[in-house]
Short mmCIF file of C-alpha atoms in Angstrom, two decimals:
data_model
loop_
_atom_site.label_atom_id
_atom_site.label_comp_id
_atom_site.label_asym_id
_atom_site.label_seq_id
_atom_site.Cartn_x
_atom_site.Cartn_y
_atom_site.Cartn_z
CA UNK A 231 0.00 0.00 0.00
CA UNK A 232 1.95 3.13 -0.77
CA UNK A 233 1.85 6.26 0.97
CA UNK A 234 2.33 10.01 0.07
CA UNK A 235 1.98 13.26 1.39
CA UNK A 236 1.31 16.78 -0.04
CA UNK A 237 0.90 20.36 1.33
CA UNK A 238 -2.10 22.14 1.37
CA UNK A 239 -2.13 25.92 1.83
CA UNK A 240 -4.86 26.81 4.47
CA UNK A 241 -6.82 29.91 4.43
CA UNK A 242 -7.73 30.80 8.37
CA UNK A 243 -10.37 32.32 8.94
CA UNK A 244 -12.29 33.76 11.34
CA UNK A 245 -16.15 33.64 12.69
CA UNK A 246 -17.96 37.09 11.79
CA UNK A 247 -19.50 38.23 14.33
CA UNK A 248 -23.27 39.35 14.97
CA UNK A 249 -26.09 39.48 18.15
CA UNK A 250 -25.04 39.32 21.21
CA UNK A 251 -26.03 36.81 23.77
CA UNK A 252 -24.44 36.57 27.65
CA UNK A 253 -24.95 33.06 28.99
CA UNK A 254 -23.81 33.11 32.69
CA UNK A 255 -19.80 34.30 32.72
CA UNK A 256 -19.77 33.69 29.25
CA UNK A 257 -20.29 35.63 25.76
CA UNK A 258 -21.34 34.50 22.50
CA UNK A 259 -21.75 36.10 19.38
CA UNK A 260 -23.33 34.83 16.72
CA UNK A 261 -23.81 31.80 18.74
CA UNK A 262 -20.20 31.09 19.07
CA UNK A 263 -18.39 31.94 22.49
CA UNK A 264 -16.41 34.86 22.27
CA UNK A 265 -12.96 34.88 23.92
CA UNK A 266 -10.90 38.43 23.33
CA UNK A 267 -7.76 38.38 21.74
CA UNK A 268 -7.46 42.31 22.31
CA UNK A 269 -5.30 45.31 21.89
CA UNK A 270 -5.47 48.82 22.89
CA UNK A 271 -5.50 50.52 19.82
CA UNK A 272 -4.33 54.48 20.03
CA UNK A 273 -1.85 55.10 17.32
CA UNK A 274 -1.16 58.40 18.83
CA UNK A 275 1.72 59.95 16.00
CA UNK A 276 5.02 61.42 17.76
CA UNK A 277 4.08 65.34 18.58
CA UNK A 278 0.60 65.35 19.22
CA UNK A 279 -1.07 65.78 22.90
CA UNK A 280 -4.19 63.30 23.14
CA UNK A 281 -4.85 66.23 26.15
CA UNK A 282 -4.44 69.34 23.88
CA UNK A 283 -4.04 68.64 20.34
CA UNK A 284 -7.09 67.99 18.05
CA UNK A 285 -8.20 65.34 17.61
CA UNK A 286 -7.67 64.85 20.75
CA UNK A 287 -6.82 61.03 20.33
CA UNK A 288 -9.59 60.39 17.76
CA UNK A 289 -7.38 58.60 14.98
CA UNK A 290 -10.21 56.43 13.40
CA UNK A 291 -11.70 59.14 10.54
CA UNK A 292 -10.43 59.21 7.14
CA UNK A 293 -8.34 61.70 7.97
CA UNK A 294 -5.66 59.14 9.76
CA UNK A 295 -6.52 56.25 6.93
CA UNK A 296 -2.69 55.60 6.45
CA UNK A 297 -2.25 55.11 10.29
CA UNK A 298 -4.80 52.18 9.94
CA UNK A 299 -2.91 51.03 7.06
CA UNK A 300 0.38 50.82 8.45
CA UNK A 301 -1.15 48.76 11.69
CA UNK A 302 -4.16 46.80 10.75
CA UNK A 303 -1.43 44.62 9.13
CA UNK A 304 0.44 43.69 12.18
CA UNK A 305 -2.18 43.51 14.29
CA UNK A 306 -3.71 40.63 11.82
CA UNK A 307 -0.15 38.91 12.12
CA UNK A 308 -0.56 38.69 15.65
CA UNK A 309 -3.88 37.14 15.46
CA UNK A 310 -5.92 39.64 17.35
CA UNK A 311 -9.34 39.50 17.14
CA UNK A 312 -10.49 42.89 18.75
CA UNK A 313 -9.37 46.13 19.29
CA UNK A 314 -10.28 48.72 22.32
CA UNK A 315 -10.27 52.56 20.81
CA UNK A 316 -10.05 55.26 22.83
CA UNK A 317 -11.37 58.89 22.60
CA UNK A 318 -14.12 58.20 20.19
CA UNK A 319 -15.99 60.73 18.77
CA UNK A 320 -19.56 61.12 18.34
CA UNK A 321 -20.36 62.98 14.94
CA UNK A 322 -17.25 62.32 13.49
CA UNK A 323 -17.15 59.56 10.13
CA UNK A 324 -15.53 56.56 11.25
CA UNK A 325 -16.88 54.29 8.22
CA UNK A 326 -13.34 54.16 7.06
CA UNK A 327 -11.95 52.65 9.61
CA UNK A 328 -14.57 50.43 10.36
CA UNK A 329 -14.13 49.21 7.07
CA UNK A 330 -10.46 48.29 7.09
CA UNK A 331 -11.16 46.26 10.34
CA UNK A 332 -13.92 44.42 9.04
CA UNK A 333 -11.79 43.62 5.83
CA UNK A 334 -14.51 42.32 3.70
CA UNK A 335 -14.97 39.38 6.38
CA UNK A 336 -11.50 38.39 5.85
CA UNK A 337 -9.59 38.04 9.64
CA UNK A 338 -11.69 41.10 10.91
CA UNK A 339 -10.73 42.90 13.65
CA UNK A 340 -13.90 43.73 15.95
CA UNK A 341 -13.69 47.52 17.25
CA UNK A 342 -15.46 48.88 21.05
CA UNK A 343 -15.33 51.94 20.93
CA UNK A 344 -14.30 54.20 24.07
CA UNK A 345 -14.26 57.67 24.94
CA UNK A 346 -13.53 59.70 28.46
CA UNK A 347 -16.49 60.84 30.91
CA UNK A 348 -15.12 64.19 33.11
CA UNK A 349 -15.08 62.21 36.32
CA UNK A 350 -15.84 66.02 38.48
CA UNK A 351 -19.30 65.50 36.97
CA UNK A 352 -22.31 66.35 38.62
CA UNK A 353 -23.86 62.65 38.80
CA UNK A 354 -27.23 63.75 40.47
CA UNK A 355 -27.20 66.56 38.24
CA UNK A 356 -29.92 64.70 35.29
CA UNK A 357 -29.29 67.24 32.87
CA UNK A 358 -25.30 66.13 32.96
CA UNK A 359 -25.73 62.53 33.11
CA UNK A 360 -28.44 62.98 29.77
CA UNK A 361 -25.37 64.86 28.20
CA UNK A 362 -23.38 62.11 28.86
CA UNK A 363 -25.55 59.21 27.70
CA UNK A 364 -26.36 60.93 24.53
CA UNK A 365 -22.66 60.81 23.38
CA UNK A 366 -22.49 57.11 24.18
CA UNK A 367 -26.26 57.08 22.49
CA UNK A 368 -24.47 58.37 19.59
CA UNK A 369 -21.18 55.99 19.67
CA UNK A 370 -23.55 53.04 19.94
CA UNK A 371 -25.84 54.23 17.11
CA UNK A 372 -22.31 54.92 14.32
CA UNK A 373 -21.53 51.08 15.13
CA UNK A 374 -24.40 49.32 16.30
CA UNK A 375 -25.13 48.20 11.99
CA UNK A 376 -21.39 47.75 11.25
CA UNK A 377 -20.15 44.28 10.64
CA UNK A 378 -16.71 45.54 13.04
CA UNK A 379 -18.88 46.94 15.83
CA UNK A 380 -18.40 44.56 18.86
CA UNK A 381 -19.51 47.09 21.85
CA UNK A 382 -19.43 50.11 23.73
CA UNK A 383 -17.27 50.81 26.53
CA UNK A 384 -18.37 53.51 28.93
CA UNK A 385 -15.57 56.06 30.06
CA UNK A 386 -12.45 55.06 31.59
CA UNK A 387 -11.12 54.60 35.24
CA UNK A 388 -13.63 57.08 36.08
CA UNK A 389 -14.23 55.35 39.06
CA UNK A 390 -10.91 55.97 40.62
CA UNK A 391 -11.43 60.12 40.66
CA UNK A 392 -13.40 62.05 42.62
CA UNK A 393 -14.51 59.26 45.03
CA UNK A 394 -16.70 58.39 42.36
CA UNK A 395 -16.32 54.38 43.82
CA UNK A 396 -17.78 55.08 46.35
CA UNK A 397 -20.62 57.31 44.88
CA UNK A 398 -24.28 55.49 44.35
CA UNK A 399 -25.25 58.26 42.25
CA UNK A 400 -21.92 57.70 40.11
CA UNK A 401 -23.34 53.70 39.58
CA UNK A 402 -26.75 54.80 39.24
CA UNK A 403 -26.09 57.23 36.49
CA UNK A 404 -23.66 54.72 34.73
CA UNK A 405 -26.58 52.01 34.98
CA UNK A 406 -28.57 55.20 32.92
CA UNK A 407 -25.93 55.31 30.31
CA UNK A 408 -25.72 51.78 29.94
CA UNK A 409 -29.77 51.34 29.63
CA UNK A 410 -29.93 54.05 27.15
CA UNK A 411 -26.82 52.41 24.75
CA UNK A 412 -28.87 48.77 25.47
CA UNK A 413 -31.70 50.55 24.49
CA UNK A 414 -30.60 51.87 21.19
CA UNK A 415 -28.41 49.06 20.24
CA UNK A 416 -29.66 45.88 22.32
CA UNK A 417 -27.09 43.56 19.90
CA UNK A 418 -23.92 45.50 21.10
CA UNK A 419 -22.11 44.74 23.90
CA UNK A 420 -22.44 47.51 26.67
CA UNK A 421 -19.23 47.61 29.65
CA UNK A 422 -17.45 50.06 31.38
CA UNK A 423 -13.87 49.90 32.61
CA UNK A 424 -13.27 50.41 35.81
CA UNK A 425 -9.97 50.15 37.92
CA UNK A 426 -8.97 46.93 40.01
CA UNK A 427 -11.70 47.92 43.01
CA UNK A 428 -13.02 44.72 42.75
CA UNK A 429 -14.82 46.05 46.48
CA UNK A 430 -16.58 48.55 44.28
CA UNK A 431 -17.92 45.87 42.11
CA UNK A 432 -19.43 43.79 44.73
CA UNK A 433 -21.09 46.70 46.73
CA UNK A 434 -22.45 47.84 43.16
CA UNK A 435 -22.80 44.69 41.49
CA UNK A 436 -26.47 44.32 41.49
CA UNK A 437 -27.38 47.87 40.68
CA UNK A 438 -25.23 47.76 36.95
CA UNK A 439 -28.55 45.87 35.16
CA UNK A 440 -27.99 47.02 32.30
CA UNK A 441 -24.21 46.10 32.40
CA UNK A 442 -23.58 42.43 29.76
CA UNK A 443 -19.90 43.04 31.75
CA UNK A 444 -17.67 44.02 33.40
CA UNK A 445 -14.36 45.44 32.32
CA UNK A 446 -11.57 46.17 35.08
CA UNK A 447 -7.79 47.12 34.07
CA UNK A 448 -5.60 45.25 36.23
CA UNK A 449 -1.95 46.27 36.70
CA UNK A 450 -0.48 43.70 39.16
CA UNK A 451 2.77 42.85 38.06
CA UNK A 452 4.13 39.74 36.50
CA UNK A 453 1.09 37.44 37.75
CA UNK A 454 -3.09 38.27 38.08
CA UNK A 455 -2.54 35.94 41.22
CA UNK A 456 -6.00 35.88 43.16
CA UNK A 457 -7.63 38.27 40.81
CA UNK A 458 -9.63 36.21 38.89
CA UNK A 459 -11.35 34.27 42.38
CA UNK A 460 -11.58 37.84 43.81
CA UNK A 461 -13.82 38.83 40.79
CA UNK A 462 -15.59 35.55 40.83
CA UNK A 463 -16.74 36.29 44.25
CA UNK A 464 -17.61 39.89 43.35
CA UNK A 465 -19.70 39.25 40.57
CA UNK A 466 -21.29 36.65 38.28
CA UNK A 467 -21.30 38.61 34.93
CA UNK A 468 -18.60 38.06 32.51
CA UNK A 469 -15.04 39.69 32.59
CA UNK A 470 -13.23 41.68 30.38
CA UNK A 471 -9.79 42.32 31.28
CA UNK A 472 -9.57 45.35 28.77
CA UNK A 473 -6.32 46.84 30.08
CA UNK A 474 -2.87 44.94 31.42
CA UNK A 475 0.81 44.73 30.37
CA UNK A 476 3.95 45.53 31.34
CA UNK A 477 5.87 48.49 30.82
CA UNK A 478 9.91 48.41 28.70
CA UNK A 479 11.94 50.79 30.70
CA UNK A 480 13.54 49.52 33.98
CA UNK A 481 13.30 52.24 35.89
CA UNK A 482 15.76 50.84 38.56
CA UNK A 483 18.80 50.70 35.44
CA UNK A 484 17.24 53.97 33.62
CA UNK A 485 16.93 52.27 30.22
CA UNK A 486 14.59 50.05 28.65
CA UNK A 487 14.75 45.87 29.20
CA UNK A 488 17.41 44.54 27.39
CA UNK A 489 17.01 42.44 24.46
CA UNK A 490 14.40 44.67 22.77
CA UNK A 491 12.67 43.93 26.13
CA UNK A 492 12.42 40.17 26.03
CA UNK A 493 11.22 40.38 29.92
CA UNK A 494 8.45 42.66 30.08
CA UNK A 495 7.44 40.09 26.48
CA UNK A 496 7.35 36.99 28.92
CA UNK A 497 5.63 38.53 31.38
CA UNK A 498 2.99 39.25 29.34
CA UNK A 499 2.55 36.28 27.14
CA UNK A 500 2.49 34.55 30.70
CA UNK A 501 -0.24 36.94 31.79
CA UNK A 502 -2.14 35.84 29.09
CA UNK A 503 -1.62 31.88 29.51
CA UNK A 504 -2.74 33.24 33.23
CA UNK A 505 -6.25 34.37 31.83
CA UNK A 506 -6.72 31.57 29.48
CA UNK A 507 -6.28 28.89 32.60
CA UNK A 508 -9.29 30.99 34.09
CA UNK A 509 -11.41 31.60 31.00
CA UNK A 510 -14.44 30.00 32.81
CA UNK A 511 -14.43 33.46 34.48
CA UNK A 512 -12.67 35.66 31.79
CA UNK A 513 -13.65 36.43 28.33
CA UNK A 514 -10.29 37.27 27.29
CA UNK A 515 -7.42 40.54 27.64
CA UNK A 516 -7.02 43.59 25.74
CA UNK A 517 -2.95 44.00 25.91
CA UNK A 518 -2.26 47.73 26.84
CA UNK A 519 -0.82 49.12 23.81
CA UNK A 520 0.23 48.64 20.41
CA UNK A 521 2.44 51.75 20.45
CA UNK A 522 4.11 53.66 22.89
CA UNK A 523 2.73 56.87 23.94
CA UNK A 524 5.39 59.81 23.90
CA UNK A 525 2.82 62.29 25.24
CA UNK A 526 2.24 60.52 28.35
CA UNK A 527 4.39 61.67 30.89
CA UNK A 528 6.00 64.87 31.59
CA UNK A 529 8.42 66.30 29.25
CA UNK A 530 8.45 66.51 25.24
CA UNK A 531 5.92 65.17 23.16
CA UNK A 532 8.49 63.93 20.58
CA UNK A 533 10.86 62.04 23.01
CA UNK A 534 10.94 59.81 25.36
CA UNK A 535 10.20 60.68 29.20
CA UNK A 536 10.30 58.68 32.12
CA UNK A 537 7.70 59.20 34.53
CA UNK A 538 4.75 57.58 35.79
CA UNK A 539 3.49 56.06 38.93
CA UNK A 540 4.90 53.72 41.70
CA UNK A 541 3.73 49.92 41.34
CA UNK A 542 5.10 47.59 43.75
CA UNK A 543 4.09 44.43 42.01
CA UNK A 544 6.71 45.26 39.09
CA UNK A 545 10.09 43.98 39.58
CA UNK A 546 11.42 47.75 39.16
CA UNK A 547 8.41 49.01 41.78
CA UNK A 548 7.46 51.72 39.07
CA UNK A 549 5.08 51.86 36.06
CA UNK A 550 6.61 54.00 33.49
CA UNK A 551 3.70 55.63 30.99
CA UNK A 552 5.65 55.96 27.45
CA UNK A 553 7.04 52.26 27.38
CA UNK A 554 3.78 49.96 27.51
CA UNK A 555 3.43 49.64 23.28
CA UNK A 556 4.07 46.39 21.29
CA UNK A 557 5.64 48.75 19.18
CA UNK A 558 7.67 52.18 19.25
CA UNK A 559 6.72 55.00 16.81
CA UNK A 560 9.77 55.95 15.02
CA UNK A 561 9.62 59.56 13.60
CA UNK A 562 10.08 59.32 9.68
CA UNK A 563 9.76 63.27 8.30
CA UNK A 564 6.98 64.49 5.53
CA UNK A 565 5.99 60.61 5.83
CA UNK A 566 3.83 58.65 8.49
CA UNK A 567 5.49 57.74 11.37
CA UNK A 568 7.22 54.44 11.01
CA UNK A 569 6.49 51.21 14.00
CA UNK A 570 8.75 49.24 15.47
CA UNK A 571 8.30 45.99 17.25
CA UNK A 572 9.56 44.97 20.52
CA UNK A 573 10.26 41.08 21.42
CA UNK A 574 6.43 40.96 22.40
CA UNK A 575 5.35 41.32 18.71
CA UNK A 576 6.73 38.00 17.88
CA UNK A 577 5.46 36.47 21.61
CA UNK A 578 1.64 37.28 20.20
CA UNK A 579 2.72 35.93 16.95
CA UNK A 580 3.60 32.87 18.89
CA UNK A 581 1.11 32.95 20.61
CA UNK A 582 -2.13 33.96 18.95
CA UNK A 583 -1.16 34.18 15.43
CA UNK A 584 -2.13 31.93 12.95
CA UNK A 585 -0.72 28.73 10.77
CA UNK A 586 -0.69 29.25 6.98
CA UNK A 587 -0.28 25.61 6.25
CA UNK A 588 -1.64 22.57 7.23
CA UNK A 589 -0.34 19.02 6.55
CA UNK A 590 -2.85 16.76 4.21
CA UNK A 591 -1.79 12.92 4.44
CA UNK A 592 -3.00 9.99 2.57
CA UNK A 593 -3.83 7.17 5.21
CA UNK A 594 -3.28 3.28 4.40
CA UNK A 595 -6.83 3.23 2.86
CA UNK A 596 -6.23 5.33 -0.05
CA UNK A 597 -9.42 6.73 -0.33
CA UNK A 598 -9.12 8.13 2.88
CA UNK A 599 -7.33 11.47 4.00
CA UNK A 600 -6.10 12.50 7.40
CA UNK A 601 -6.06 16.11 8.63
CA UNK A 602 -3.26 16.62 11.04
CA UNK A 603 -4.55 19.71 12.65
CA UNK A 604 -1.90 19.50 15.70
CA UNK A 605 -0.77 22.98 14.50
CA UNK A 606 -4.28 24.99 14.13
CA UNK A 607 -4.34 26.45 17.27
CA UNK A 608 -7.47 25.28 18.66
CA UNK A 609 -7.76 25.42 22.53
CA UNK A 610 -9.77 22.35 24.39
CA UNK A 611 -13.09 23.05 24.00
CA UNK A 612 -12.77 24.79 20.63
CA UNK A 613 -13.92 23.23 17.61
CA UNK A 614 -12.91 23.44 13.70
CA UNK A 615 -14.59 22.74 10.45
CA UNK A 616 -13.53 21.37 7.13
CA UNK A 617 -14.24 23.78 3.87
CA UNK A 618 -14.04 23.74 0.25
CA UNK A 619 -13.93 26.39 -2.36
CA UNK A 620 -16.95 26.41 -4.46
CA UNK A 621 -16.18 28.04 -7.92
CA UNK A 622 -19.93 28.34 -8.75
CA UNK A 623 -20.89 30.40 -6.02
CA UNK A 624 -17.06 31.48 -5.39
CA UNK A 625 -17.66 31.04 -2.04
CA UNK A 626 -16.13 29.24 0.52
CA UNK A 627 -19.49 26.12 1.85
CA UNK A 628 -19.20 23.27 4.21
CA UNK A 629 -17.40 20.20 3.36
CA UNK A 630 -20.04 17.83 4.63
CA UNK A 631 -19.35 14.41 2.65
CA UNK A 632 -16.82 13.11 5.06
CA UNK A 633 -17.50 11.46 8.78
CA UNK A 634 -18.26 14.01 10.54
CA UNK A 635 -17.73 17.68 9.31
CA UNK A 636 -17.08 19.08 12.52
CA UNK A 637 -14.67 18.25 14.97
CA UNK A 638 -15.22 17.70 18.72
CA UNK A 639 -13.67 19.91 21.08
CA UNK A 640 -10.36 18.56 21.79
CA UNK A 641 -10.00 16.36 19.05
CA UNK A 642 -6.88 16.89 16.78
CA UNK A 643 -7.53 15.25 13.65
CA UNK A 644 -9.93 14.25 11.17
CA UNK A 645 -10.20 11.62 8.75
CA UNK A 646 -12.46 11.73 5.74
CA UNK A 647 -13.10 10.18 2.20
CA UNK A 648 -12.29 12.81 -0.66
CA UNK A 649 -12.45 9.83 -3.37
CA UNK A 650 -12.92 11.83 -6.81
CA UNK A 651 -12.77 14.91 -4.84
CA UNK A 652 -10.57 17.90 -6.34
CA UNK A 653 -10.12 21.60 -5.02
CA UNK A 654 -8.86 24.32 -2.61
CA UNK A 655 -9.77 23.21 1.48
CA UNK A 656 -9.78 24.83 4.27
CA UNK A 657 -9.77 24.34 7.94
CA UNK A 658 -11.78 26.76 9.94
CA UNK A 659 -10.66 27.71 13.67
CA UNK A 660 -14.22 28.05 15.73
CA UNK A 661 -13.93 29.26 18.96
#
């Protein structure tokens, strides 16, 4: 009986996601569970103030189309799934953008969209807090028919400010906003990210209704250690963890990690194995950022500054604010500013990035083929599905005339009869 093999080239692809639909801890979309592979997306160019410089950190119009150009390719190559914008603005055209994540259904990159709330509001004040909720109204309204649009996250950490935590007109009024974006857009996802008061969230737990989630930014150092029990015991909706990471520059040395800052890179791809061991509680992490920010701390807006805030669960005991990106901006005059990764680029490559090529393997049986799928990264309880090109419709339909078209969670392989059978396959990551 003779034996051969051959090598077939594997489109991956991803679900595209729709409705909404929280079951317990966990979200599905489109009837699939949803598990975040996220970045914090603000591509903030070298020389601009996100505090005084328009647009004031809104880089998703036309207007910054070659930003999303130069990124939306690398974050792809990482195998990211979603991306967490910041300073959103209501009014403003974001179809552009929206369109370049959403790629024609091709590895699209979900978008929730984000913008700050003053935290010295007035939150018993109704005519603030309907000021408020019509800008996140709006948000929710630009998105809510867009292939790309995932959700709406409401402000920002306001929680921490003006003893806002421990306000219950601060949760009532957020439960307002969040009713009026459900309201408007009951298919969207609807969150707010808080900071890691977990107390907050179990004194206020019952009065966020209209919350689908949770989202807390967590900044504990090299492990999330008892974070993810603490938050079980706070709260039974599902959990975003839509900030983490671990700043480049060791602050005890005064220069960045070594090694284009292989460390901090471990840390967080261990962070991230971290969350995926607890995914019965967390719906995935939104790695804080792709770029670093020169504006952040004190200093020049077109250099690097140290600054920040002490942190005693980093190895250095300080958080420095321009060093958290994937990549760093690298000014290239009359042109775009050019990106440069850091060793955690190729860690999420690693990591969450995709296979282009599959192994196809004729069993004894020669009518029979084997799918060694050992290399699509499928998790435990994810499943994948067998394809084939259909020139006819040219579309890509379900390769049902084999034993069993779908495989089981777990399962690595699949073996099928393809007697007579010609054409372009596919295997089909479903999480």
């Amino acid at each position: 009986m003779r034996s051969s093999f051959c090598f077939l080239a594997i489109v991956i692809v991803y679900p595209i996601y729709g409705g909404l639909d929280v079951r317990g801890r966990e979200l599905y979309v489109d009837g699939a569970r949803f598990l975040a592979r996220g970045v914090c997306y603000n591509p903030t160019p070298i020389g601009d103030d996100v505090n005084d410089d328009p647009p004031h950190g809104d880089y998703f119009s036309s207007g910054y189309a070659a930003l999303h150009a130069r990124d939306l390719p690398y974050l792809r190559m990482m195998g990211i799934n979603v991306l967490r914008v910041y300073n959103w603005e209501p009014g403003v055209d974001h179809s552009g953008f929206l369109d370049a994540c959403y790629n024609n259904g091709q590895q699209p990159l979900l978008v929730l969209v984000n913008r700050w709330i003053d935290p010295g509001s007035d939150w018993s004040n109704a005519a603030v807090v309907a000021n408020v909720e019509s800008q996140f109204v709006g948000m929710a309204r630009e998105i809510k028919d867009h292939p790309a649009g995932l959700g709406v996250i409401i402000g920002n950490e306001v929680n921490e400010y003006n003893g806002n935590g421990l306000k219950p007109s601060f949760w009532r009024a957020m439960n307002r906003i969040a009713e009026a974006v459900k309201a408007e857009a009951p298919d969207l996802l609807v969150t707010m990210a808080i900071t890691d008061r977990l107390q907050q969230v179990a004194a206020f737990d019952a009065e966020l209704t209209a919350l689908d989630a949770w989202s807390v930014q967590v900044y504990r150092g090299s492990r999330f250690g008892s974070f993810f029990s603490e938050y079980a015991s706070a709260s039974s909706k599902p959990l975003l963890i839509t900030e983490f990471g671990y700043d480049t520059y060791d602050n005890r040395a005064g220069n960045p990690y070594p090694d284009n800052g292989s460390y901090p890179a471990d840390i967080v791809v261990g962070l991230i194995e971290e969350s995926w061991e607890n995914r019965d509680i967390c719906s995935g992490v939104f790695v804080f950022s792709y770029l670093d920010g020169l504006w952040k701390a004190n200093g020049s807006d077109t250099e690097y500054d140290p600054g920040g805030n002490v942190n005693p669960g980093f190895e250095d005991g300080f958080a420095n604010e321009e060093w958290w990106g994937i990549f760093r901006p690298i000014a290239t005059p009359g042109q775009v500013d050019a990106v440069e990764p850091k060793a955690l680029f190729e860690g999420l490559k690693e990591l969450w990035g995709q296979p282009q090529v599959l192994s196809l393997k004729l069993s004894e049986n020669e009518s029979q083929w084997h799918f060694d799928l050992e290399r699509l990264p499928l998790r435990q309880d994810e499943v994948a599905r067998i394809e084939k090109w259909d020139e006819q419709s040219r579309s890509w339909v379900h390769f049902n005339r084999l034993e069993g078209s779908e495989l089981s969670p777990g399962k690595r392989s699949l073996r099928f009869s393809i007697e007579k059978e010609a054409g372009l396959f596919r295997a089909v990551a479903l999480p």
